[in-house]
Amino acid sequence: MAALSAWFWNERFWLPHNVTWADLADPAPGVEYPKAGHLFAALPLALGIFAVRIIFERFIAGPCARTLHLQPGVARRAQPNAVLEKVFRSITKNPDTRHLDGLSKQLDWEVRKVQRWFRHRRNQDKPSTHTKFCESMWRFTFYLGIFTYGFQFLWQSPWMWDTRHCWYGYPYQVMTPGLYHYYVTELAFYWSLMFSQFTDIKRKDFLIMFIHHLATVGLISFSYVNNMARVGSLVMCVHDASDFLLEAAKLANYAKYQRLCDFLFIVFSVVFFITRLVIYPVWVLNSTMFESWAIVGPFPSWWLFNFLLLVLQLLHIIWSYLIARIAIKAMLRGKPCSLLFLHLLFFVHSLCCD
């Protein structure tokens, strides 16, 4: 185990040349550098956030949904049938003509009755509009709150106005309470999303979203451990800027405020394109790739960090193209933001690693 730990925490990978973990172990009184152990605080905080979410959805989001006439009514349940249930769980949830004919003969049911059973059974596993509204309201509240906190914190930070401050004195950069709270709260939120996946209604994108949350946790933890937290805070703020707008558009859609939904979607798209295709490469990537090279110089974890950020930029381009294509198609058809439209956007945007 000691050999594995020594290999994983190899100084020549994580730190610049002529810097060791011992150099960072005993800072001056009142000075604190990032340590991997700090991140354990995110786990109990994640449980706390999860508990707050349950309370919020029950006592705040739920009443708001009912005020908008979104009732938590249960979808019509399929008639219990062991044969069809076995087919639904182990073979297919959308039987083709051959399966329908076979089941119709086996059960002595009309084909339309079998089709109706599968439709009702599929609907049982879908979250109601009330449930989706409460979930989006929680995410909107958190995303807006964390973006407001992060932006206010960065407004007072020198590296927001001159990104070279992300690298001056690296890696001997003090971990301030504000930066620590920003990082740990973001990390805890994504841990809480991982926890909640196992208690929420199971969805088709369960595995994809689990991998997304795991990758986000890994990226946040990686940048904290090697003390790239200053530039990491810029990355988080850039990504947080559009998240709450998408959730707001979804809330308007669930409440059937179509014009508001369309307006919010347009604002979301503009902010998404500006932050992901302009600010991120010009402001963040320029600093991590060129300013850091000139001030600190490259080292192994620097290469890995920049590689991951470049992959993220490639994904931004792909997602922006998909969003633009969907928007253009909708406008050409003269259709407003349908529920399917927003769900597809949410699926695309939710894969963005923050």
Coordinates of C-alpha atoms in Angstrom, one line a residue:
M1 CA 0.0 0.0 0.0
A2 CA 2.8 2.4 0.8
A3 CA 4.5 1.7 -2.5
L4 CA 1.2 2.4 -4.3
S5 CA 0.7 5.6 -2.4
A6 CA 4.3 6.7 -3.2
W7 CA 3.7 6.0 -6.9
F8 CA 0.4 7.9 -7.0
W9 CA 1.7 10.9 -5.2
N10 CA 5.0 11.1 -7.2
E11 CA 6.3 14.6 -6.8
R12 CA 7.7 14.7 -10.3
F13 CA 4.2 14.2 -11.7
W14 CA 2.2 16.6 -9.5
L15 CA 4.6 19.4 -8.9
P16 CA 7.0 21.7 -10.8
H17 CA 10.7 20.9 -10.8
N18 CA 12.6 21.6 -7.6
V19 CA 9.3 21.6 -5.6
T20 CA 8.5 18.7 -3.1
W21 CA 5.5 17.9 -0.9
A22 CA 7.7 18.7 2.0
D23 CA 8.0 22.3 0.8
L24 CA 4.3 22.6 1.0
A25 CA 3.8 20.6 4.2
D26 CA 4.8 23.3 6.7
P27 CA 3.8 26.8 5.6
A28 CA 4.2 29.9 7.6
P29 CA 1.8 30.5 10.5
G30 CA -1.6 31.6 9.2
V31 CA -0.9 30.3 5.7
E32 CA -2.7 27.2 4.3
Y33 CA -1.9 25.4 1.1
P34 CA -4.3 22.9 -0.5
K35 CA -4.1 19.3 0.7
A36 CA -5.9 16.2 -0.5
G37 CA -7.3 15.7 3.0
H38 CA -9.2 18.9 2.7
L39 CA -11.5 17.3 0.1
F40 CA -12.9 14.8 2.6
A41 CA -15.0 17.7 4.0
A42 CA -17.0 17.5 0.8
L43 CA -18.5 14.1 1.7
P44 CA -20.5 15.1 4.9
L45 CA -21.4 18.4 3.2
A46 CA -22.8 16.4 0.2
L47 CA -25.0 14.5 2.6
G48 CA -26.1 17.8 4.1
I49 CA -26.9 19.2 0.6
F50 CA -28.8 16.1 -0.2
A51 CA -30.9 16.6 3.0
V52 CA -31.5 20.2 2.2
R53 CA -32.7 19.2 -1.3
I54 CA -35.3 16.8 0.1
I55 CA -36.6 19.6 2.5
F56 CA -36.5 22.2 -0.3
E57 CA -38.4 20.0 -2.8
R58 CA -41.0 19.1 -0.2
F59 CA -41.7 22.4 1.5
I60 CA -40.8 25.0 -1.1
A61 CA -40.7 23.6 -4.6
G62 CA -43.7 21.3 -4.0
P63 CA -46.1 24.1 -2.9
C64 CA -44.8 26.2 -5.8
A65 CA -45.6 23.4 -8.3
R66 CA -49.1 22.9 -6.8
T67 CA -49.7 26.7 -7.1
L68 CA -49.0 26.3 -10.8
H69 CA -51.5 23.4 -10.9
L70 CA -48.8 20.7 -11.3
Q71 CA -50.0 17.9 -9.2
P72 CA -47.9 15.0 -8.0
G73 CA -50.5 12.5 -9.3
V74 CA -49.3 9.0 -10.1
A75 CA -49.4 7.9 -13.7
R76 CA -51.9 5.3 -14.6
R77 CA -50.4 2.0 -13.5
A78 CA -50.3 -1.1 -15.8
Q79 CA -52.4 -4.1 -14.8
P80 CA -50.2 -6.6 -13.0
N81 CA -49.2 -9.3 -15.4
A82 CA -46.2 -11.6 -14.6
V83 CA -45.6 -12.6 -18.3
L84 CA -45.6 -9.1 -19.6
E85 CA -43.6 -7.8 -16.7
K86 CA -40.9 -10.4 -17.4
V87 CA -40.7 -9.4 -21.1
F88 CA -40.6 -5.7 -20.1
R89 CA -37.7 -6.2 -17.7
S90 CA -35.6 -8.7 -19.5
I91 CA -36.3 -8.5 -23.2
T92 CA -37.8 -5.2 -24.5
K93 CA -39.8 -2.2 -23.3
N94 CA -40.9 -1.5 -26.8
P95 CA -42.0 -4.8 -28.4
D96 CA -42.1 -5.1 -32.2
T97 CA -44.9 -6.6 -34.2
R98 CA -43.5 -10.2 -33.8
H99 CA -43.4 -9.9 -30.0
L100 CA -46.8 -8.3 -29.9
D101 CA -48.4 -11.0 -31.9
G102 CA -46.8 -13.7 -29.8
L103 CA -47.8 -12.2 -26.5
S104 CA -51.3 -11.6 -27.9
K105 CA -51.7 -15.3 -28.6
Q106 CA -50.1 -16.4 -25.4
L107 CA -52.4 -14.2 -23.2
D108 CA -55.4 -14.3 -25.5
W109 CA -55.4 -10.5 -25.5
E110 CA -55.9 -8.1 -28.4
V111 CA -52.7 -6.7 -29.8
R112 CA -53.9 -3.2 -28.9
K113 CA -54.4 -4.2 -25.3
V114 CA -50.8 -5.5 -25.2
Q115 CA -49.6 -2.3 -26.7
R116 CA -51.6 -0.3 -24.1
W117 CA -50.1 -2.3 -21.3
F118 CA -46.5 -1.6 -22.4
R119 CA -47.4 2.1 -22.8
H120 CA -48.8 2.3 -19.3
R121 CA -45.8 0.4 -17.9
R122 CA -43.3 2.7 -19.6
N123 CA -45.1 5.7 -18.2
Q124 CA -44.9 4.3 -14.7
D125 CA -41.1 4.7 -14.8
K126 CA -41.2 8.3 -16.0
P127 CA -41.1 11.1 -13.5
S128 CA -44.1 13.3 -13.4
T129 CA -44.0 16.9 -14.4
H130 CA -44.4 17.8 -10.7
T131 CA -41.3 15.8 -9.9
K132 CA -39.3 17.3 -12.7
F133 CA -40.4 20.8 -11.7
C134 CA -39.2 20.3 -8.2
E135 CA -35.9 18.9 -9.3
S136 CA -35.3 21.8 -11.7
M137 CA -36.3 24.4 -9.1
W138 CA -33.7 22.9 -6.7
R139 CA -31.0 22.9 -9.4
F140 CA -32.0 26.5 -10.4
T141 CA -31.7 27.7 -6.8
F142 CA -28.3 26.0 -6.3
Y143 CA -26.8 27.0 -9.6
L144 CA -27.9 30.6 -9.2
G145 CA -26.6 30.7 -5.6
I146 CA -23.2 29.2 -6.4
F147 CA -22.8 31.4 -9.5
T148 CA -23.6 34.5 -7.5
Y149 CA -21.2 33.5 -4.8
G150 CA -18.4 32.5 -7.2
F151 CA -18.8 35.7 -9.3
Q152 CA -18.8 37.9 -6.2
F153 CA -15.7 36.1 -4.9
L154 CA -13.9 36.4 -8.2
W155 CA -14.8 40.0 -8.6
Q156 CA -12.6 40.7 -5.5
S157 CA -9.8 38.4 -6.7
P158 CA -6.9 39.7 -8.7
W159 CA -6.8 36.7 -11.0
M160 CA -10.2 37.6 -12.5
W161 CA -8.7 40.9 -13.8
D162 CA -5.3 39.6 -14.7
T163 CA -5.1 35.8 -15.2
R164 CA -1.3 35.8 -14.8
H165 CA -2.0 36.0 -11.0
C166 CA -3.2 32.3 -11.3
W167 CA 0.5 31.5 -11.8
Y168 CA 2.6 34.1 -9.9
G169 CA 4.2 32.3 -7.0
Y170 CA 2.8 28.9 -8.1
P171 CA 2.5 26.4 -6.3
Y172 CA 3.1 28.5 -3.1
Q173 CA -0.3 30.1 -3.3
V174 CA -2.4 30.5 -0.2
M175 CA -5.8 28.7 -0.1
T176 CA -8.1 31.5 1.1
P177 CA -11.4 30.6 3.0
G178 CA -13.5 32.0 0.1
L179 CA -11.7 29.9 -2.5
Y180 CA -11.9 26.8 -0.3
H181 CA -15.6 27.2 0.4
Y182 CA -16.3 27.7 -3.4
Y183 CA -14.4 24.6 -4.3
V184 CA -15.7 22.3 -1.5
T185 CA -19.3 23.4 -2.1
E186 CA -19.1 22.7 -5.9
L187 CA -17.5 19.3 -5.1
A188 CA -20.1 18.5 -2.5
F189 CA -22.9 19.3 -4.9
Y190 CA -21.7 16.9 -7.5
W191 CA -21.2 14.2 -4.8
S192 CA -24.8 14.8 -3.8
L193 CA -26.0 14.3 -7.4
M194 CA -24.2 11.0 -7.4
F195 CA -26.0 10.0 -4.2
S196 CA -29.4 11.1 -5.4
Q197 CA -29.2 9.1 -8.6
F198 CA -29.7 6.0 -6.5
T199 CA -32.8 7.3 -4.8
D200 CA -34.4 9.2 -7.7
I201 CA -36.5 7.6 -10.3
K202 CA -34.2 5.6 -12.6
R203 CA -33.8 7.2 -16.0
K204 CA -32.4 6.2 -19.4
D205 CA -29.3 8.3 -19.0
F206 CA -28.4 7.0 -15.5
L207 CA -25.0 5.6 -16.5
I208 CA -24.1 8.6 -18.6
M209 CA -24.9 11.0 -15.9
F210 CA -23.1 8.9 -13.3
I211 CA -20.0 9.0 -15.4
H212 CA -20.4 12.8 -15.9
H213 CA -20.7 13.4 -12.2
L214 CA -17.7 11.2 -11.5
A215 CA -15.6 13.0 -14.1
T216 CA -16.6 16.4 -12.7
V217 CA -15.7 15.3 -9.2
G218 CA -12.3 14.0 -10.5
L219 CA -11.5 17.3 -12.4
I220 CA -12.4 19.5 -9.4
S221 CA -10.4 17.3 -7.0
F222 CA -7.4 17.1 -9.5
S223 CA -7.1 20.9 -9.8
Y224 CA -7.4 21.4 -6.1
V225 CA -4.7 18.8 -5.2
N226 CA -2.1 20.4 -7.4
N227 CA -3.1 23.9 -6.4
M228 CA -4.5 25.1 -9.7
A229 CA -7.5 26.2 -7.8
R230 CA -7.3 29.8 -9.0
V231 CA -7.7 29.0 -12.6
G232 CA -10.1 26.2 -11.6
S233 CA -12.4 28.8 -10.0
L234 CA -12.5 30.6 -13.4
V235 CA -13.4 27.3 -15.1
M236 CA -16.3 26.7 -12.6
C237 CA -17.6 30.2 -12.9
V238 CA -17.7 30.1 -16.7
H239 CA -19.6 26.9 -16.7
D240 CA -22.0 28.0 -13.9
A241 CA -23.0 31.1 -15.9
S242 CA -25.5 29.3 -18.1
D243 CA -26.6 26.4 -15.9
F244 CA -29.3 28.3 -14.0
L245 CA -30.7 29.8 -17.2
L246 CA -31.4 26.3 -18.6
E247 CA -33.1 25.3 -15.4
A248 CA -35.2 28.5 -15.5
A249 CA -36.2 27.7 -19.1
K250 CA -37.3 24.2 -18.0
L251 CA -39.3 25.6 -15.1
A252 CA -41.1 27.9 -17.5
N253 CA -41.8 25.0 -19.8
Y254 CA -43.2 22.8 -17.1
A255 CA -45.4 25.6 -15.9
K256 CA -46.6 26.1 -19.6
Y257 CA -45.3 29.7 -19.8
Q258 CA -44.3 29.2 -23.4
R259 CA -43.2 32.7 -24.3
L260 CA -41.1 33.0 -21.1
C261 CA -39.6 29.5 -22.0
D262 CA -38.7 30.7 -25.5
F263 CA -37.1 33.9 -24.2
L264 CA -35.1 32.1 -21.5
F265 CA -33.9 29.6 -24.0
I266 CA -32.6 32.3 -26.3
V267 CA -30.8 34.0 -23.4
F268 CA -29.4 30.6 -22.3
S269 CA -28.1 29.9 -25.9
V270 CA -26.4 33.3 -26.2
V271 CA -24.8 33.0 -22.8
F272 CA -23.8 29.4 -23.5
F273 CA -22.1 30.3 -26.8
I274 CA -20.3 33.4 -25.4
T275 CA -19.0 31.6 -22.2
R276 CA -18.0 28.3 -23.9
L277 CA -16.8 29.5 -27.3
V278 CA -15.3 32.9 -26.5
I279 CA -14.6 33.5 -22.8
Y280 CA -13.4 30.0 -22.0
P281 CA -10.8 29.7 -24.8
V282 CA -9.7 33.3 -24.8
W283 CA -9.6 33.8 -21.1
V284 CA -9.0 30.4 -19.5
L285 CA -7.2 28.3 -22.1
N286 CA -4.9 31.2 -23.0
S287 CA -3.9 31.4 -19.3
T288 CA -3.5 27.7 -18.7
M289 CA -1.5 27.0 -21.9
F290 CA 0.6 30.2 -22.6
E291 CA 0.8 32.3 -19.5
S292 CA 1.5 29.4 -17.2
W293 CA 4.2 28.1 -19.7
A294 CA 5.9 31.5 -19.5
I295 CA 5.7 31.9 -15.7
V296 CA 5.9 28.4 -14.3
G297 CA 6.9 26.1 -17.2
P298 CA 5.4 22.7 -18.1
F299 CA 5.5 19.6 -15.9
P300 CA 3.6 16.2 -16.2
S301 CA 0.3 17.2 -14.3
W302 CA 0.3 20.5 -16.2
W303 CA 0.2 18.6 -19.5
L304 CA -2.6 16.4 -18.2
F305 CA -4.6 19.4 -16.9
N306 CA -4.4 21.2 -20.2
F307 CA -5.2 18.1 -22.2
L308 CA -8.4 17.7 -20.2
L309 CA -9.3 21.4 -20.6
L310 CA -8.8 21.0 -24.4
V311 CA -11.0 18.0 -24.5
L312 CA -13.6 20.1 -22.7
Q313 CA -13.3 22.8 -25.3
L314 CA -13.8 20.2 -28.1
L315 CA -17.0 19.1 -26.3
H316 CA -18.1 22.7 -26.0
I317 CA -17.9 23.0 -29.8
I318 CA -19.8 19.8 -30.4
W319 CA -22.6 20.8 -27.9
S320 CA -22.8 24.3 -29.3
Y321 CA -23.3 22.9 -32.8
L322 CA -26.0 20.5 -31.6
I323 CA -27.8 23.3 -29.7
A324 CA -27.6 25.6 -32.8
R325 CA -28.9 22.9 -35.1
I326 CA -31.8 22.2 -32.8
A327 CA -32.7 25.8 -32.5
I328 CA -32.5 26.4 -36.3
K329 CA -34.7 23.4 -37.0
A330 CA -37.3 24.6 -34.5
M331 CA -37.3 28.1 -36.0
L332 CA -37.7 26.7 -39.5
R333 CA -40.6 24.6 -38.4
G334 CA -42.2 27.6 -36.6
K335 CA -42.5 25.6 -33.4
P336 CA -41.9 26.9 -29.9
C337 CA -39.7 25.1 -27.3
S338 CA -41.4 21.8 -26.9
L339 CA -40.9 19.6 -24.0
L340 CA -38.8 17.2 -26.1
F341 CA -36.8 20.2 -27.3
L342 CA -35.8 21.2 -23.8
H343 CA -35.1 17.7 -22.7
L344 CA -32.7 17.2 -25.5
L345 CA -31.0 20.4 -24.6
F346 CA -30.8 19.4 -21.0
F347 CA -29.3 16.0 -22.0
V348 CA -26.7 17.7 -24.2
H349 CA -25.8 20.4 -21.6
S350 CA -25.8 18.1 -18.6
L351 CA -22.9 16.3 -20.1
C352 CA -20.7 19.4 -19.9
C353 CA -18.1 18.7 -17.3
D354 CA -17.9 21.6 -15.0

